Amino acid sequence: MNHHDLDDLKAEFDKFVREKCTTDEKGNPVENEYDAGDAVDDEPVPAFVDELENKLLAPVLSGVYLSRIDIKRISQALDESLPIKERKKMIKALFRHTTSKEWLRGAFDEINNHMDGRILIYRQLGEAFPATKAIFDEHIAKAEKTKRMFDQIVADFEEIEPTDEPMMV
């Protein structure tokens, strides 16, 4: 591919972006840089989600790091479709419409599976490198505490039936 072909490709891409990526659903040009997805991100979420995202997404508190890809895989295992965004927005989107303890337990079980994978790695690293065992044991303890937090959230969760009146809940 020569320089001229790259210039043509870039020009074609820029034209595509101008015409297709900066319009609304009706094809009208978008006046500003507002991300339409942000409106959805600002929808209310159950009360536990803020605590969950603060503790789960901070490795210093949860003992593990869950990447955006991890969260995406968790959502796929739950038959949910999440776009890859900031981790906080992904967690909010995943738990936004939680209505049953059963679904919530399934979601936490899937997160536990990912955390258990990290714990296994931590144990193997602690055995392979004994000088670091104390550090990994600390991360394991934090991860186990986080998993107990999930159990408490499920226990405290009040299910919402589709027929419930919003003001009566």
mmCIF file of C-alpha atoms in Angstrom, residues 51-114:
data_model
loop_
_atom_site.group_PDB
_atom_site.id
_atom_site.type_symbol
_atom_site.label_atom_id
_atom_site.label_comp_id
_atom_site.label_asym_id
_atom_site.label_seq_id
_atom_site.Cartn_x
_atom_site.Cartn_y
_atom_site.Cartn_z
ATOM 1 C CA GLU A 51 -21.685 0.753 47.385
ATOM 2 C CA LEU A 52 -21.009 -2.198 45.112
ATOM 3 C CA GLU A 53 -19.179 -0.195 42.462
ATOM 4 C CA ASN A 54 -17.121 1.686 45.060
ATOM 5 C CA LYS A 55 -15.956 -1.490 46.780
ATOM 6 C CA LEU A 56 -15.863 -3.921 43.861
ATOM 7 C CA LEU A 57 -13.999 -1.690 41.422
ATOM 8 C CA ALA A 58 -11.287 -0.645 43.874
ATOM 9 C CA PRO A 59 -8.714 -3.442 44.107
ATOM 10 C CA VAL A 60 -7.425 -1.956 47.351
ATOM 11 C CA LEU A 61 -10.851 -2.758 48.855
ATOM 12 C CA SER A 62 -11.961 -5.847 46.923
ATOM 13 C CA GLY A 63 -8.599 -7.577 46.580
ATOM 14 C CA VAL A 64 -9.032 -8.089 42.822
ATOM 15 C CA TYR A 65 -9.112 -5.990 39.691
ATOM 16 C CA LEU A 66 -12.084 -6.563 37.412
ATOM 17 C CA SER A 67 -11.398 -5.172 33.957
ATOM 18 C CA ARG A 68 -13.985 -3.979 31.477
ATOM 19 C CA ILE A 69 -13.539 -7.264 29.638
ATOM 20 C CA ASP A 70 -14.210 -9.175 32.881
ATOM 21 C CA ILE A 71 -17.429 -7.201 33.405
ATOM 22 C CA LYS A 72 -18.393 -7.803 29.771
ATOM 23 C CA ARG A 73 -17.838 -11.568 30.212
ATOM 24 C CA ILE A 74 -19.890 -11.528 33.412
ATOM 25 C CA SER A 75 -22.750 -9.810 31.577
ATOM 26 C CA GLN A 76 -22.555 -12.304 28.712
ATOM 27 C CA ALA A 77 -22.735 -15.216 31.158
ATOM 28 C CA LEU A 78 -25.954 -13.633 32.457
ATOM 29 C CA ASP A 79 -27.337 -13.233 28.910
ATOM 30 C CA GLU A 80 -27.057 -9.478 29.226
ATOM 31 C CA SER A 81 -25.630 -7.220 26.551
ATOM 32 C CA LEU A 82 -23.343 -4.455 27.774
ATOM 33 C CA PRO A 83 -21.324 -2.075 25.656
ATOM 34 C CA ILE A 84 -17.745 -1.632 26.789
ATOM 35 C CA LYS A 85 -17.582 1.699 28.621
ATOM 36 C CA GLU A 86 -16.094 2.906 31.873
ATOM 37 C CA ARG A 87 -16.209 0.153 34.490
ATOM 38 C CA LYS A 88 -18.527 2.154 36.775
ATOM 39 C CA LYS A 89 -21.025 2.684 33.959
ATOM 40 C CA MET A 90 -20.871 -1.007 33.070
ATOM 41 C CA ILE A 91 -21.591 -2.061 36.666
ATOM 42 C CA LYS A 92 -24.497 0.393 36.863
ATOM 43 C CA ALA A 93 -25.892 -0.881 33.566
ATOM 44 C CA LEU A 94 -25.533 -4.496 34.652
ATOM 45 C CA PHE A 95 -27.449 -4.030 37.910
ATOM 46 C CA ARG A 96 -29.798 -1.207 36.842
ATOM 47 C CA HIS A 97 -32.884 -3.362 36.326
ATOM 48 C CA THR A 98 -32.367 -5.911 39.094
ATOM 49 C CA THR A 99 -35.758 -7.086 40.325
ATOM 50 C CA SER A 100 -35.187 -10.529 41.837
ATOM 51 C CA LYS A 101 -32.908 -12.120 44.393
ATOM 52 C CA GLU A 102 -32.440 -15.068 42.043
ATOM 53 C CA TRP A 103 -30.976 -12.890 39.278
ATOM 54 C CA LEU A 104 -28.886 -10.958 41.786
ATOM 55 C CA ARG A 105 -27.519 -14.194 43.269
ATOM 56 C CA GLY A 106 -26.667 -15.423 39.760
ATOM 57 C CA ALA A 107 -24.850 -12.182 38.991
ATOM 58 C CA PHE A 108 -22.833 -12.373 42.189
ATOM 59 C CA ASP A 109 -22.087 -16.046 41.580
ATOM 60 C CA GLU A 110 -20.625 -15.124 38.199
ATOM 61 C CA ILE A 111 -18.542 -12.325 39.752
ATOM 62 C CA ASN A 112 -17.424 -14.836 42.407
ATOM 63 C CA ASN A 113 -16.244 -17.156 39.627
ATOM 64 C CA HIS A 114 -13.998 -14.395 38.280
#
